[in-house]
Every structure is written in structure tokens, then in C-alpha cells.
XYZ file of C-alpha atoms in Angstrom:
304
model
C -118.604 19.633 -16.329
C -118.082 22.431 -18.677
C -114.889 23.602 -19.552
C -114.367 27.822 -20.073
C -114.505 28.667 -23.143
C -110.359 29.976 -23.386
C -107.447 29.929 -25.811
C -105.876 27.030 -23.967
C -104.979 23.970 -26.295
C -107.826 21.290 -26.005
C -107.000 18.235 -23.288
C -106.349 15.558 -25.818
C -103.617 18.106 -27.580
C -100.361 16.422 -28.141
C -97.666 18.971 -29.486
C -98.331 21.903 -27.355
C -95.003 23.324 -27.576
C -95.133 23.875 -31.573
C -98.695 25.013 -31.564
C -98.101 27.089 -28.529
C -95.244 29.235 -30.384
C -97.517 30.710 -32.976
C -99.392 34.105 -33.189
C -103.337 33.617 -31.707
C -104.816 33.023 -34.584
C -102.434 30.736 -36.777
C -102.638 28.974 -33.916
C -106.404 28.627 -34.177
C -106.098 27.773 -37.373
C -104.146 24.967 -36.497
C -106.126 23.830 -33.535
C -109.247 23.746 -35.897
C -107.182 21.596 -38.650
C -105.952 19.594 -35.404
C -102.228 19.925 -36.653
C -101.749 19.747 -32.728
C -102.954 16.303 -32.810
C -101.379 14.111 -35.597
C -103.015 11.156 -34.444
C -105.734 11.581 -36.631
C -103.739 12.136 -39.763
C -101.608 9.051 -39.190
C -104.973 6.962 -38.732
C -106.229 8.341 -41.866
C -103.107 7.614 -43.541
C -102.119 4.377 -42.509
C -105.032 2.168 -44.723
C -103.750 4.669 -47.772
C -100.151 2.646 -46.933
C -101.812 -0.531 -46.246
C -103.340 0.026 -49.940
C -100.338 0.478 -51.530
C -97.972 -2.334 -49.681
C -100.489 -5.127 -50.000
C -101.165 -4.450 -54.014
C -96.824 -4.669 -54.431
C -96.442 -1.039 -54.394
C -93.383 -1.429 -51.776
C -91.471 0.581 -54.771
C -93.450 3.665 -54.724
C -92.544 5.443 -51.951
C -93.664 8.685 -53.887
C -97.132 7.694 -53.960
C -96.905 6.906 -50.285
C -95.505 10.142 -49.875
C -98.233 12.154 -51.635
C -100.652 10.083 -49.814
C -99.380 11.458 -46.551
C -99.661 15.207 -47.559
C -103.240 13.874 -48.839
C -104.137 12.419 -45.501
C -102.888 15.502 -43.384
C -104.632 18.180 -45.723
C -107.891 16.327 -45.700
C -107.878 15.344 -42.106
C -107.540 18.645 -41.672
C -110.385 19.610 -44.029
C -112.648 17.108 -42.488
C -112.307 18.324 -39.012
C -112.853 22.053 -39.751
C -116.311 20.628 -41.644
C -116.918 18.942 -38.937
C -116.524 21.488 -35.917
C -118.450 24.287 -38.289
C -121.393 21.402 -38.304
C -120.667 20.330 -34.858
C -120.357 24.170 -33.199
C -123.826 24.265 -31.289
C -122.837 20.867 -29.901
C -119.300 21.027 -29.081
C -120.069 24.621 -26.743
C -122.068 21.933 -24.630
C -119.226 19.203 -24.076
C -116.244 19.588 -21.700
C -113.804 18.366 -24.285
C -114.781 20.236 -26.920
C -115.878 23.269 -25.598
C -112.944 25.259 -26.166
C -112.420 24.269 -29.943
C -111.842 27.517 -32.360
C -115.089 27.614 -33.928
C -117.178 26.483 -31.131
C -115.523 29.663 -28.677
C -116.241 32.142 -31.126
C -112.351 32.850 -31.741
C -112.370 31.808 -35.369
C -115.278 32.861 -37.446
C -117.432 30.652 -39.749
C -116.379 32.433 -42.878
C -112.849 32.150 -42.008
C -113.299 28.304 -41.235
C -114.112 28.124 -44.697
C -111.850 30.042 -46.050
C -109.256 27.544 -44.617
C -111.460 24.351 -45.268
C -111.289 25.813 -49.058
C -107.562 25.818 -48.607
C -106.542 22.554 -47.128
C -109.061 21.147 -50.011
C -106.622 22.864 -52.620
C -104.009 20.721 -51.149
C -106.325 17.566 -51.466
C -106.848 18.529 -54.905
C -103.186 18.948 -55.742
C -102.716 15.124 -54.383
C -105.484 13.894 -56.551
C -103.840 15.337 -59.328
C -100.896 13.080 -59.059
C -103.053 10.088 -59.381
C -104.254 8.296 -62.059
C -107.928 8.886 -63.421
C -109.093 5.003 -61.679
C -108.125 6.188 -58.476
C -109.039 9.840 -58.858
C -112.604 8.435 -59.044
C -112.088 6.215 -56.328
C -110.821 9.079 -54.668
C -113.707 11.292 -55.441
C -116.332 8.810 -54.066
C -115.391 9.643 -50.409
C -116.919 13.221 -50.764
C -120.226 12.297 -50.106
C -119.741 9.828 -46.822
C -117.237 12.467 -45.432
C -120.314 14.978 -45.680
C -122.604 12.580 -44.130
C -120.398 11.868 -41.061
C -121.099 15.159 -38.703
C -124.665 14.243 -38.887
C -124.410 10.211 -38.316
C -124.266 11.086 -34.170
C -127.646 12.907 -34.890
C -129.410 9.959 -36.324
C -127.746 6.364 -35.338
C -125.864 4.856 -32.078
C -123.017 3.765 -34.162
C -121.620 6.570 -35.970
C -118.068 5.000 -35.877
C -119.368 2.696 -38.372
C -119.566 5.294 -40.489
C -116.474 6.780 -39.882
C -115.090 3.532 -40.506
C -116.325 3.605 -43.664
C -114.624 7.449 -44.335
C -111.287 6.537 -42.660
C -110.862 3.293 -44.646
C -111.382 4.602 -47.899
C -107.713 5.277 -48.338
C -106.895 1.773 -48.550
C -109.329 1.402 -51.938
C -107.573 4.567 -53.341
C -104.263 2.882 -52.360
C -104.841 -0.159 -53.955
C -106.382 1.055 -57.340
C -103.492 3.251 -57.972
C -101.364 0.264 -57.891
C -103.309 -2.507 -59.306
C -106.941 -3.088 -60.411
C -107.167 -7.165 -59.767
C -107.773 -9.514 -57.074
C -110.880 -7.067 -55.702
C -112.203 -9.400 -53.237
C -108.388 -9.009 -51.312
C -108.957 -5.501 -51.669
C -112.892 -5.808 -50.023
C -111.529 -7.878 -47.054
C -108.504 -5.003 -46.346
C -111.135 -2.658 -46.108
C -113.486 -4.548 -44.321
C -110.900 -4.923 -41.957
C -110.147 -1.688 -41.896
C -113.588 -0.349 -40.935
C -114.077 -2.884 -38.049
C -110.476 -1.509 -36.776
C -111.981 2.452 -37.007
C -115.065 1.227 -35.078
C -112.938 -0.534 -32.117
C -110.385 2.487 -31.823
C -113.113 4.878 -32.434
C -115.287 3.409 -29.775
C -112.445 3.634 -27.599
C -112.032 7.747 -28.402
C -115.491 8.089 -27.390
C -115.201 6.447 -24.102
C -114.024 9.662 -22.986
C -116.828 11.688 -24.072
C -119.798 9.584 -22.463
C -121.202 11.495 -19.767
C -121.298 14.841 -21.548
C -122.811 12.981 -24.859
C -125.385 11.717 -22.450
C -126.279 15.044 -21.441
C -126.279 16.728 -24.633
C -127.900 13.621 -26.537
C -124.851 12.533 -28.540
C -125.195 8.763 -29.750
C -122.193 6.858 -29.805
C -121.063 3.010 -30.190
C -119.013 3.702 -26.457
C -122.564 4.415 -24.846
C -124.158 1.757 -27.184
C -122.349 -0.841 -25.755
C -122.293 0.403 -22.019
C -120.975 -2.094 -19.390
C -119.861 -4.536 -22.440
C -117.452 -2.121 -24.164
C -114.292 -4.244 -23.640
C -116.387 -6.738 -24.958
C -117.619 -4.591 -28.087
C -114.114 -3.589 -28.822
C -112.343 -7.155 -28.599
C -115.113 -8.563 -31.195
C -114.538 -5.200 -33.439
C -110.454 -5.930 -33.392
C -110.691 -9.615 -33.836
C -112.885 -9.126 -37.005
C -110.527 -6.656 -38.161
C -107.804 -9.484 -37.475
C -110.009 -11.994 -39.505
C -110.685 -9.602 -42.583
C -107.049 -9.427 -42.632
C -106.249 -12.547 -42.650
C -108.605 -13.658 -45.391
C -107.043 -11.125 -47.344
C -103.775 -11.987 -46.620
C -104.545 -15.750 -47.887
C -106.175 -14.818 -50.553
C -103.278 -12.768 -52.106
C -100.711 -15.288 -50.954
C -102.284 -18.616 -49.655
C -99.192 -19.746 -47.187
C -99.725 -20.241 -43.517
C -96.322 -17.921 -43.350
C -97.978 -15.046 -44.453
C -100.592 -14.877 -41.552
C -97.584 -14.901 -39.241
C -97.115 -11.495 -40.716
C -100.446 -10.507 -38.280
C -98.938 -11.738 -35.006
C -97.224 -8.439 -33.773
C -100.354 -6.616 -34.339
C -102.668 -9.312 -33.158
C -99.973 -9.064 -29.800
C -100.557 -5.378 -29.476
C -104.303 -4.609 -29.859
C -104.626 -7.811 -27.395
C -102.400 -5.366 -25.407
C -105.361 -2.876 -26.228
C -108.456 -4.095 -24.638
C -106.217 -6.213 -21.885
C -105.191 -2.908 -20.312
C -108.162 -0.888 -21.311
C -109.610 0.808 -18.029
C -113.223 2.102 -19.344
C -114.131 4.911 -16.751
C -110.520 5.951 -17.278
C -110.494 8.936 -19.922
C -106.541 8.899 -19.965
C -106.271 5.305 -20.093
C -109.058 5.422 -23.352
C -106.835 8.236 -24.853
C -103.585 6.529 -24.524
C -104.742 3.222 -25.912
C -106.480 5.600 -28.828
C -103.506 6.776 -29.377
C -101.488 3.623 -29.767
C -103.512 2.615 -32.751
C -100.524 4.597 -34.582
C -98.290 1.810 -33.735
C -101.047 -0.686 -34.974
C -101.041 1.093 -38.099
C -97.410 0.643 -38.976
C -97.609 -2.827 -37.658
C -100.094 -3.659 -40.470
C -97.981 -1.880 -42.943
C -95.333 -3.612 -42.343
C -97.326 -7.034 -42.793
C -98.309 -6.072 -45.899
C -95.562 -4.749 -47.128
C -93.938 -8.470 -46.188
C -97.214 -10.342 -47.805
C -97.440 -7.731 -50.984
C -94.199 -7.667 -51.725
C -92.619 -11.129 -50.497
């Protein structure tokens, strides 16, 4: 099962051509921050955009651009930190054995320096925010630091990832306004359920290796019921978002803004093949489009 530790780009890389043109060391740093796999920073960014747009900040394109930069930098920093913590585990899993730190191509010292540089970019973004939003953003530090250890102590590390990857919704909202907090709570809760759903799909790729190494995941916990579990989490996300929209704009027409997203998520679960890693990866990546559909819905409801 194990894949030889070579300099090849990991199997689920997307922009192979762009990364492959870099010299070896810069290429390894790019791989370490997952710059070859933009789906991660899109998934971190979309809740930020939702918070801004649903709060009525459709004109704040400067803010949205800063949050996009922050998502790219901090997702990269999170990946570097995760690989430092998980190096021993990554060496035992076929899909991750060739990662730069696990394979030894990038030293721990160089990885920590790269992490510091990415966090510096995140600090620049942080300084663009009002102080209440800065405090909210800083509140994510401990949950982010704890995340790599969750797969060792719980069968549901995806739930912890949901807390972390949805945090941007809180930051975006608080930067624009500080009222309607129950609406924000429902937006955040829905984002957490969405993350659990799509990351369960992602974890399907590693179920066999995870079982051998002892890594826990929602995909393993759900077993043969994984399709139903993902459906449940996506349904919970839609329910929370519908309540959030209603709390902000109690009009049945506002709920129609969620219809394209609901159809997209239904397509995901209807076509998911849990035993097909390529299928699972494609459905996971489709959540970039899901995030865009939700952003459009937030823009309509928050700025109508």
C-alpha cells in the first residue's frame, strides 16, 4: 500500500504544471503549504465571504480581497504545522508518505521558518481589521493548534475541523456589523455541519490506511452508513442556513436563494461512491462550487 517517498507531487494535487516548473526546494515549500491544491484555501475563504455578504457588506470588496489573502496564507500555515505534527503518521499512509517533511526533503527547521513567514502574511491581513474582528480572529489560534491531535483522540476530528474552517464567518460578520448575533450563530453552525460533511467525503480516500495506522475519522466511524451521514450533515447545514436567512429576512423568497446550493449538495450525495477514491476526491472538490453558491445566496439575502 505504501507509496515510495519520491519528489512526485502527491496524488490529489491539482495545478501540477505550475508547481512542477519551480526548482526543487521552492517546489517543496509550495507543496508543504498546499499551493498546488487551492481547494483548501477556497474552503477556508468561503465562510469569510459568507459572513461579509450576509452581514450586508457587498460593497466591501477590499475586505473580501484581504480575507482571501489571509485564507491562502493561513491555510498554508496550517498545512505546514499539520505536517510537522503528523510527519510520523504521514510516512505510514500511501497518499501522504511523499509529503516534503514526511519524506525528509524539507527539514523541520526550514518548515518552521516557512510557517513563520506565512503567519507574517496573516498578521498583515489581521491589521486591516477593526479591533473586534481582530480579537475574534485571534480566538482561532488555540483550536487551530489543537486540530492535528484530534485524529488521535476522537473519531470525529472532522467536527473540530468544522470549528476551525468555519471561523472566518465570525470574522467577516463582526468586521461589518455587531448585531443579529443569533443569525451569525446559525450561519456558523451550518458551516460546521457543511465542513463535517465534505471532510467525511475527503476522508474516504484514506480509510484503509487510516485503519492500519490507527487514525480515527468520521468516514471510519460511519462505515457503511457514510452516505447517510453526509446527507444528514448537509441537511443540517441547509436547515441552519435557512433559519439564519429567515432570522435576517423573514420572507419565503429569501429561502429560495438556497435552492441552487441544495440541489448541488443533493447531487454530491446522490453520485458519491464511497469505495472510489477518485469519485470521493471529485465530490470533495465540488464544494468549491458549493461555497460560491452559498456566497451568492448570502449576497442576495444580505443585500436585497
